[in-house]
Amino acid sequence: MPHSNDPPLSDRTNDALTAAQLYYVQDLTMEAIAQELHTSRSSVSRLLSQARASGLVDIQIRSPLDAPSRVEKLILDRFQVTAHVLPVPDHASDVDRLERVALSVARILGEFFDSNMIMGIAWGSTMNAVSRHLTPKRTHNAQIVQLNGAGNTRSTGLDYANEILRRFSNAYDARLEQFPVPTFFDDPATRTAYWRERGLRRLLEMQGNMDVALFSVGSPFSMVPSHVYVGGYLDDDELAALSDAGVVGDVATVFYRADGSTDGIPLNDRGTGPELSVLRRTPRRICVVAGSSKVDSLRGALAAGLITDLFIDEGTARALVE
């Protein structure tokens, strides 16, 4: 029920709330609700859809087989990670697979984020997809912080990153803290100098105090291209250097090898993503992966100990363990 100091609900939101209470709590049929609200059955259906989409209604499915699936148990035993394996048909395209995984994550992400918490988000194609489906949840004194810079030689990147992070901020009534630096500095000494600035140190300290980190794994081999590999962030020489260093992927534009190691990868000395030790200190680290072309990158992130919770489509989960 709304509190007395909450803003007044719009008429349509109030109707959606009433319809939801009658349907889900009092078990009235749509026909009975239509009569009670003096409207049509189709209008009641739209009100119930609005109630679900706006977060007034939270539907949970509890299977009698709620014990972890075989694949989820294998992932837990092998990697000490809680996996949420999402059903997606094998014939689905990688684009459709990403959308379906993103929608599932967006609907339940609010369970992991609440008032007085800081969530760090790494921009990219997967987070862009998740951001479009978020279910609103009112929080107090919550903050969203950008994990890595978005600028490159073609653009400041502010519009792209801001659009993604603003959706999270709006969905959770959280304050947004952007990270106004390039994705990669030209010189490691420049990054060192920037990191001494008080304004940026404040953001780095926020990253160090995150309660939740939300990210995907970037991959140069993904069928849905990771933005950092196709968006003008890396030139041919830099891509060749990553290949020579044995890089299999990145998290927040911090690159790693198959064994999770990052040492001796020159781009990491110029990058603006958080050091992996900062991520590992974050209590909950949620990784979202769709598409088997990301398996090698995911294995590297698991080897680096970056993930506590993994949301993954069923086919990719099978490829990971089998």
Short mmCIF file of C-alpha atoms in Angstrom, two decimals:
data_model
loop_
_atom_site.label_atom_id
_atom_site.label_comp_id
_atom_site.label_asym_id
_atom_site.label_seq_id
_atom_site.Cartn_x
_atom_site.Cartn_y
_atom_site.Cartn_z
CA MET A 1 0.00 0.00 0.00
CA PRO A 2 1.26 3.54 -0.74
CA HIS A 3 2.59 5.49 2.25
CA SER A 4 1.04 8.84 3.13
CA ASN A 5 4.17 10.73 2.05
CA ASP A 6 4.39 9.00 -1.35
CA PRO A 7 3.38 11.00 -4.45
CA PRO A 8 -0.23 10.43 -5.56
CA LEU A 9 -0.77 7.63 -8.03
CA SER A 10 -2.12 8.45 -11.47
CA ASP A 11 -5.65 7.30 -12.21
CA ARG A 12 -4.42 4.59 -14.55
CA THR A 13 -1.79 3.35 -12.09
CA ASN A 14 -4.42 3.28 -9.38
CA ASP A 15 -6.75 1.28 -11.67
CA ALA A 16 -3.89 -1.11 -12.47
CA LEU A 17 -3.21 -1.58 -8.75
CA THR A 18 -6.90 -2.22 -8.05
CA ALA A 19 -7.19 -4.69 -10.92
CA ALA A 20 -4.07 -6.53 -9.74
CA GLN A 21 -5.37 -6.81 -6.18
CA LEU A 22 -8.72 -8.13 -7.39
CA TYR A 23 -7.13 -10.62 -9.80
CA TYR A 24 -4.10 -11.88 -7.87
CA VAL A 25 -5.24 -11.48 -4.26
CA GLN A 26 -9.01 -11.92 -4.41
CA ASP A 27 -9.03 -14.41 -7.33
CA LEU A 28 -11.71 -12.56 -9.28
CA THR A 29 -12.04 -13.35 -12.98
CA MET A 30 -11.35 -10.69 -15.60
CA GLU A 31 -15.06 -10.56 -16.37
CA ALA A 32 -15.90 -9.91 -12.70
CA ILE A 33 -13.19 -7.22 -12.46
CA ALA A 34 -14.50 -5.59 -15.64
CA GLN A 35 -17.97 -5.37 -14.11
CA GLU A 36 -16.62 -3.98 -10.84
CA LEU A 37 -14.50 -1.34 -12.59
CA HIS A 38 -17.18 -0.59 -15.20
CA THR A 39 -14.84 -1.33 -18.07
CA SER A 40 -14.19 -4.02 -20.69
CA ARG A 41 -12.36 -7.32 -20.27
CA SER A 42 -9.66 -6.17 -22.72
CA SER A 43 -9.11 -3.04 -20.60
CA VAL A 44 -8.64 -5.24 -17.53
CA SER A 45 -6.09 -7.31 -19.43
CA ARG A 46 -4.15 -4.15 -20.30
CA LEU A 47 -4.29 -2.96 -16.69
CA LEU A 48 -2.87 -6.28 -15.48
CA SER A 49 -0.10 -6.08 -18.09
CA GLN A 50 0.72 -2.56 -16.89
CA ALA A 51 0.79 -3.77 -13.27
CA ARG A 52 3.37 -6.43 -14.17
CA ALA A 53 5.49 -4.17 -16.38
CA SER A 54 5.59 -1.32 -13.84
CA GLY A 55 6.57 -3.52 -10.91
CA LEU A 56 3.26 -3.28 -9.05
CA VAL A 57 3.07 -7.06 -9.39
CA ASP A 58 6.02 -9.38 -8.89
CA ILE A 59 5.37 -12.89 -10.21
CA GLN A 60 7.66 -15.69 -9.06
CA ILE A 61 7.67 -19.25 -10.33
CA ARG A 62 8.61 -21.91 -7.76
CA SER A 63 9.00 -25.27 -9.38
CA PRO A 64 8.51 -28.44 -7.32
CA LEU A 65 11.90 -29.33 -8.82
CA ASP A 66 13.49 -26.20 -7.35
CA ALA A 67 16.67 -28.04 -6.52
CA PRO A 68 19.37 -26.78 -8.89
CA SER A 69 19.29 -28.32 -12.35
CA ARG A 70 22.05 -30.74 -13.30
CA VAL A 71 23.91 -28.02 -15.22
CA GLU A 72 23.52 -25.47 -12.40
CA LYS A 73 24.90 -28.02 -9.94
CA LEU A 74 27.83 -28.80 -12.22
CA ILE A 75 28.66 -25.08 -12.48
CA LEU A 76 28.41 -24.68 -8.70
CA ASP A 77 30.61 -27.72 -8.03
CA ARG A 78 33.19 -26.81 -10.66
CA PHE A 79 33.38 -23.02 -10.30
CA GLN A 80 31.77 -22.24 -6.91
CA VAL A 81 29.34 -19.91 -8.69
CA THR A 82 25.56 -19.75 -8.35
CA ALA A 83 24.20 -20.23 -11.85
CA HIS A 84 20.76 -19.24 -13.11
CA VAL A 85 20.32 -21.24 -16.31
CA LEU A 86 17.63 -19.72 -18.52
CA PRO A 87 15.68 -21.79 -21.05
CA VAL A 88 16.27 -20.64 -24.63
CA PRO A 89 15.68 -22.98 -27.60
CA ASP A 90 18.81 -24.19 -29.35
CA HIS A 91 17.57 -22.88 -32.70
CA ALA A 92 17.33 -19.29 -31.42
CA SER A 93 19.64 -16.76 -33.07
CA ASP A 94 22.32 -15.14 -30.93
CA VAL A 95 20.44 -11.83 -31.08
CA ASP A 96 17.21 -13.47 -29.87
CA ARG A 97 19.16 -15.45 -27.27
CA LEU A 98 20.64 -12.23 -25.87
CA GLU A 99 17.24 -10.51 -25.76
CA ARG A 100 15.62 -13.40 -23.91
CA VAL A 101 18.40 -13.68 -21.35
CA ALA A 102 18.45 -9.88 -20.89
CA LEU A 103 14.69 -9.80 -20.32
CA SER A 104 14.91 -12.55 -17.69
CA VAL A 105 17.75 -10.78 -15.85
CA ALA A 106 16.02 -7.40 -15.97
CA ARG A 107 12.86 -8.79 -14.39
CA ILE A 108 14.63 -10.17 -11.31
CA LEU A 109 17.60 -7.83 -10.91
CA GLY A 110 15.70 -5.79 -8.31
CA GLU A 111 16.02 -8.74 -5.90
CA PHE A 112 19.77 -8.04 -5.74
CA PHE A 113 19.67 -4.23 -5.42
CA ASP A 114 18.03 -2.17 -2.68
CA SER A 115 18.18 1.09 -0.77
CA ASN A 116 21.55 2.34 0.52
CA MET A 117 23.45 0.17 -1.97
CA ILE A 118 25.97 0.95 -4.70
CA MET A 119 25.79 -0.95 -7.98
CA GLY A 120 28.61 -0.68 -10.50
CA ILE A 121 27.72 -1.30 -14.14
CA ALA A 122 29.98 -1.95 -17.11
CA TRP A 123 28.44 -0.57 -20.31
CA GLY A 124 28.23 -2.78 -23.39
CA SER A 125 25.88 -4.63 -25.71
CA THR A 126 24.56 -6.98 -23.02
CA MET A 127 23.93 -4.26 -20.43
CA ASN A 128 22.23 -2.21 -23.14
CA ALA A 129 19.83 -5.12 -23.71
CA VAL A 130 19.20 -5.60 -19.98
CA SER A 131 18.57 -1.88 -19.45
CA ARG A 132 15.68 -1.85 -21.94
CA HIS A 133 13.60 -4.31 -19.89
CA LEU A 134 14.12 -3.24 -16.26
CA THR A 135 11.20 -3.50 -13.84
CA PRO A 136 10.97 -0.29 -11.77
CA LYS A 137 11.70 -0.51 -8.06
CA ARG A 138 11.75 2.45 -5.69
CA THR A 139 14.91 2.70 -3.59
CA HIS A 140 16.32 5.30 -1.21
CA ASN A 141 19.91 6.58 -1.16
CA ALA A 142 20.95 4.05 -3.81
CA GLN A 143 23.67 4.80 -6.34
CA ILE A 144 24.65 3.56 -9.79
CA VAL A 145 28.31 4.04 -10.72
CA GLN A 146 29.87 3.58 -14.14
CA LEU A 147 32.75 1.09 -14.02
CA ASN A 148 34.83 2.17 -17.00
CA GLY A 149 35.24 5.14 -19.30
CA ALA A 150 33.48 5.18 -22.66
CA GLY A 151 35.38 7.70 -24.78
CA ASN A 152 37.47 6.85 -27.82
CA THR A 153 39.11 8.67 -30.74
CA ARG A 154 35.74 8.96 -32.52
CA SER A 155 33.44 9.99 -29.68
CA THR A 156 33.30 10.92 -26.02
CA GLY A 157 31.08 7.85 -25.56
CA LEU A 158 28.96 9.81 -23.08
CA ASP A 159 25.71 9.45 -25.01
CA TYR A 160 26.06 5.68 -25.39
CA ALA A 161 27.06 4.98 -21.78
CA ASN A 162 24.67 7.56 -20.33
CA GLU A 163 21.67 6.08 -22.12
CA ILE A 164 22.38 2.64 -20.67
CA LEU A 165 23.16 3.76 -17.13
CA ARG A 166 20.35 6.32 -17.04
CA ARG A 167 17.83 3.51 -17.59
CA PHE A 168 19.16 1.73 -14.49
CA SER A 169 19.16 4.96 -12.51
CA ASN A 170 15.59 5.78 -13.48
CA ALA A 171 14.32 2.25 -12.86
CA TYR A 172 15.65 2.22 -9.29
CA ASP A 173 15.38 5.92 -8.38
CA ALA A 174 19.13 5.81 -7.85
CA ARG A 175 21.69 8.58 -8.24
CA LEU A 176 23.88 8.10 -11.30
CA GLU A 177 27.62 8.67 -11.10
CA GLN A 178 29.23 8.70 -14.54
CA PHE A 179 32.94 8.12 -15.14
CA PRO A 180 34.04 10.94 -17.50
CA VAL A 181 37.25 9.47 -18.86
CA PRO A 182 38.23 7.67 -22.08
CA THR A 183 38.10 3.89 -22.24
CA PHE A 184 41.87 3.83 -22.78
CA PHE A 185 44.40 6.59 -22.19
CA ASP A 186 47.17 6.97 -24.77
CA ASP A 187 49.84 6.82 -22.09
CA PRO A 188 49.86 4.95 -18.74
CA ALA A 189 51.36 8.05 -17.12
CA THR A 190 48.25 10.02 -18.06
CA ARG A 191 46.06 7.54 -16.22
CA THR A 192 48.32 7.75 -13.18
CA ALA A 193 47.98 11.54 -13.16
CA TYR A 194 44.20 11.43 -13.62
CA TRP A 195 43.79 8.92 -10.80
CA ARG A 196 45.31 11.50 -8.44
CA GLU A 197 42.49 13.99 -9.16
CA ARG A 198 40.11 14.30 -6.23
CA GLY A 199 36.96 14.12 -8.36
CA LEU A 200 38.04 10.86 -9.94
CA ARG A 201 39.36 9.46 -6.67
CA ARG A 202 35.84 9.86 -5.27
CA LEU A 203 34.46 7.70 -8.09
CA LEU A 204 37.24 5.13 -7.67
CA GLU A 205 36.41 4.93 -3.96
CA MET A 206 32.75 4.36 -4.84
CA GLN A 207 33.79 1.50 -7.09
CA GLY A 208 35.82 0.09 -4.22
CA ASN A 209 32.73 0.18 -1.99
CA MET A 210 30.27 -1.44 -4.39
CA ASP A 211 27.68 -3.86 -3.04
CA VAL A 212 26.83 -5.20 -6.51
CA ALA A 213 28.74 -5.28 -9.78
CA LEU A 214 26.80 -6.02 -12.98
CA PHE A 215 28.65 -6.90 -16.16
CA SER A 216 29.03 -9.27 -19.07
CA VAL A 217 32.18 -10.71 -20.56
CA GLY A 218 33.49 -9.10 -23.70
CA SER A 219 34.75 -11.35 -26.44
CA PRO A 220 36.46 -10.67 -29.77
CA PHE A 221 34.78 -13.84 -31.06
CA SER A 222 31.16 -13.18 -30.06
CA MET A 223 28.40 -13.49 -32.68
CA VAL A 224 26.80 -10.39 -31.09
CA PRO A 225 29.93 -8.22 -31.19
CA SER A 226 31.16 -6.82 -27.89
CA HIS A 227 31.03 -3.05 -28.25
CA VAL A 228 34.65 -2.44 -27.29
CA TYR A 229 35.89 -4.61 -30.18
CA VAL A 230 33.78 -3.00 -32.92
CA GLY A 231 33.01 0.52 -31.69
CA GLY A 232 36.28 2.24 -32.58
CA TYR A 233 38.00 1.64 -29.24
CA LEU A 234 40.81 -0.55 -30.55
CA ASP A 235 42.94 -0.19 -33.69
CA ASP A 236 44.40 -3.07 -35.67
CA ASP A 237 47.72 -2.96 -33.84
CA GLU A 238 46.01 -3.06 -30.46
CA LEU A 239 43.82 -5.98 -31.50
CA ALA A 240 46.93 -7.82 -32.75
CA ALA A 241 48.69 -7.11 -29.43
CA LEU A 242 45.74 -8.61 -27.52
CA SER A 243 45.90 -11.71 -29.69
CA ASP A 244 49.66 -12.01 -29.18
CA ALA A 245 49.16 -11.75 -25.41
CA GLY A 246 46.69 -14.66 -25.46
CA VAL A 247 43.69 -12.53 -24.44
CA VAL A 248 40.34 -14.36 -24.51
CA GLY A 249 38.11 -11.57 -23.24
CA ASP A 250 37.51 -8.69 -20.89
CA VAL A 251 35.32 -7.45 -18.06
CA ALA A 252 34.78 -3.68 -18.02
CA THR A 253 37.61 -3.40 -20.62
CA VAL A 254 40.13 -5.12 -18.36
CA PHE A 255 41.62 -7.92 -20.47
CA TYR A 256 42.57 -11.41 -19.29
CA ARG A 257 43.85 -14.74 -20.57
CA ALA A 258 42.25 -18.17 -20.35
CA ASP A 259 43.78 -18.72 -16.90
CA GLY A 260 42.40 -15.40 -15.63
CA SER A 261 45.79 -13.68 -15.57
CA THR A 262 46.18 -10.02 -16.58
CA ASP A 263 49.89 -9.34 -16.12
CA GLY A 264 51.91 -8.25 -19.12
CA ILE A 265 48.92 -7.10 -21.17
CA PRO A 266 49.92 -3.55 -22.18
CA LEU A 267 46.41 -2.22 -22.76
CA ASN A 268 45.53 -2.86 -19.12
CA ASP A 269 48.13 -0.26 -18.12
CA ARG A 270 46.15 2.34 -20.10
CA GLY A 271 42.60 1.13 -19.41
CA THR A 272 40.08 2.77 -17.09
CA GLY A 273 38.19 -0.31 -15.90
CA PRO A 274 38.57 -1.32 -12.24
CA GLU A 275 41.41 -3.62 -11.32
CA LEU A 276 40.15 -7.17 -11.02
CA SER A 277 41.08 -7.15 -7.32
CA VAL A 278 38.48 -4.38 -6.85
CA LEU A 279 35.83 -6.51 -8.52
CA ARG A 280 36.75 -9.54 -6.42
CA ARG A 281 36.16 -7.51 -3.23
CA THR A 282 32.58 -6.72 -4.31
CA PRO A 283 30.18 -8.98 -2.36
CA ARG A 284 27.89 -9.77 -5.30
CA ARG A 285 29.26 -9.93 -8.83
CA ILE A 286 26.56 -10.66 -11.40
CA CYS A 287 27.65 -11.76 -14.85
CA VAL A 288 25.21 -12.06 -17.76
CA VAL A 289 26.21 -14.24 -20.72
CA ALA A 290 24.33 -15.27 -23.85
CA GLY A 291 25.79 -17.23 -26.75
CA SER A 292 28.31 -20.07 -26.86
CA SER A 293 30.84 -17.87 -28.68
CA LYS A 294 31.48 -16.26 -25.28
CA VAL A 295 32.39 -19.52 -23.54
CA ASP A 296 36.17 -19.01 -23.70
CA SER A 297 35.83 -15.48 -22.32
CA LEU A 298 33.50 -16.73 -19.58
CA ARG A 299 35.94 -19.47 -18.60
CA GLY A 300 38.68 -16.86 -18.25
CA ALA A 301 36.46 -14.69 -16.01
CA LEU A 302 35.63 -17.72 -13.87
CA ALA A 303 39.32 -18.60 -13.60
CA ALA A 304 39.95 -15.02 -12.42
CA GLY A 305 37.33 -15.40 -9.66
CA LEU A 306 35.24 -12.49 -10.92
CA ILE A 307 31.74 -14.00 -10.67
CA THR A 308 29.44 -14.94 -7.79
CA ASP A 309 26.17 -15.14 -9.77
CA LEU A 310 25.93 -16.20 -13.39
CA PHE A 311 22.88 -15.69 -15.62
CA ILE A 312 23.32 -17.77 -18.74
CA ASP A 313 21.25 -19.39 -21.47
CA GLU A 314 20.90 -23.16 -21.36
CA GLY A 315 22.89 -23.94 -24.51
CA THR A 316 25.86 -21.83 -23.41
CA ALA A 317 25.72 -23.36 -19.93
CA ARG A 318 25.93 -26.84 -21.44
CA ALA A 319 28.88 -25.76 -23.60
CA LEU A 320 30.60 -24.39 -20.48
CA VAL A 321 30.47 -27.66 -18.55
CA GLU A 322 30.49 -30.26 -21.31
#
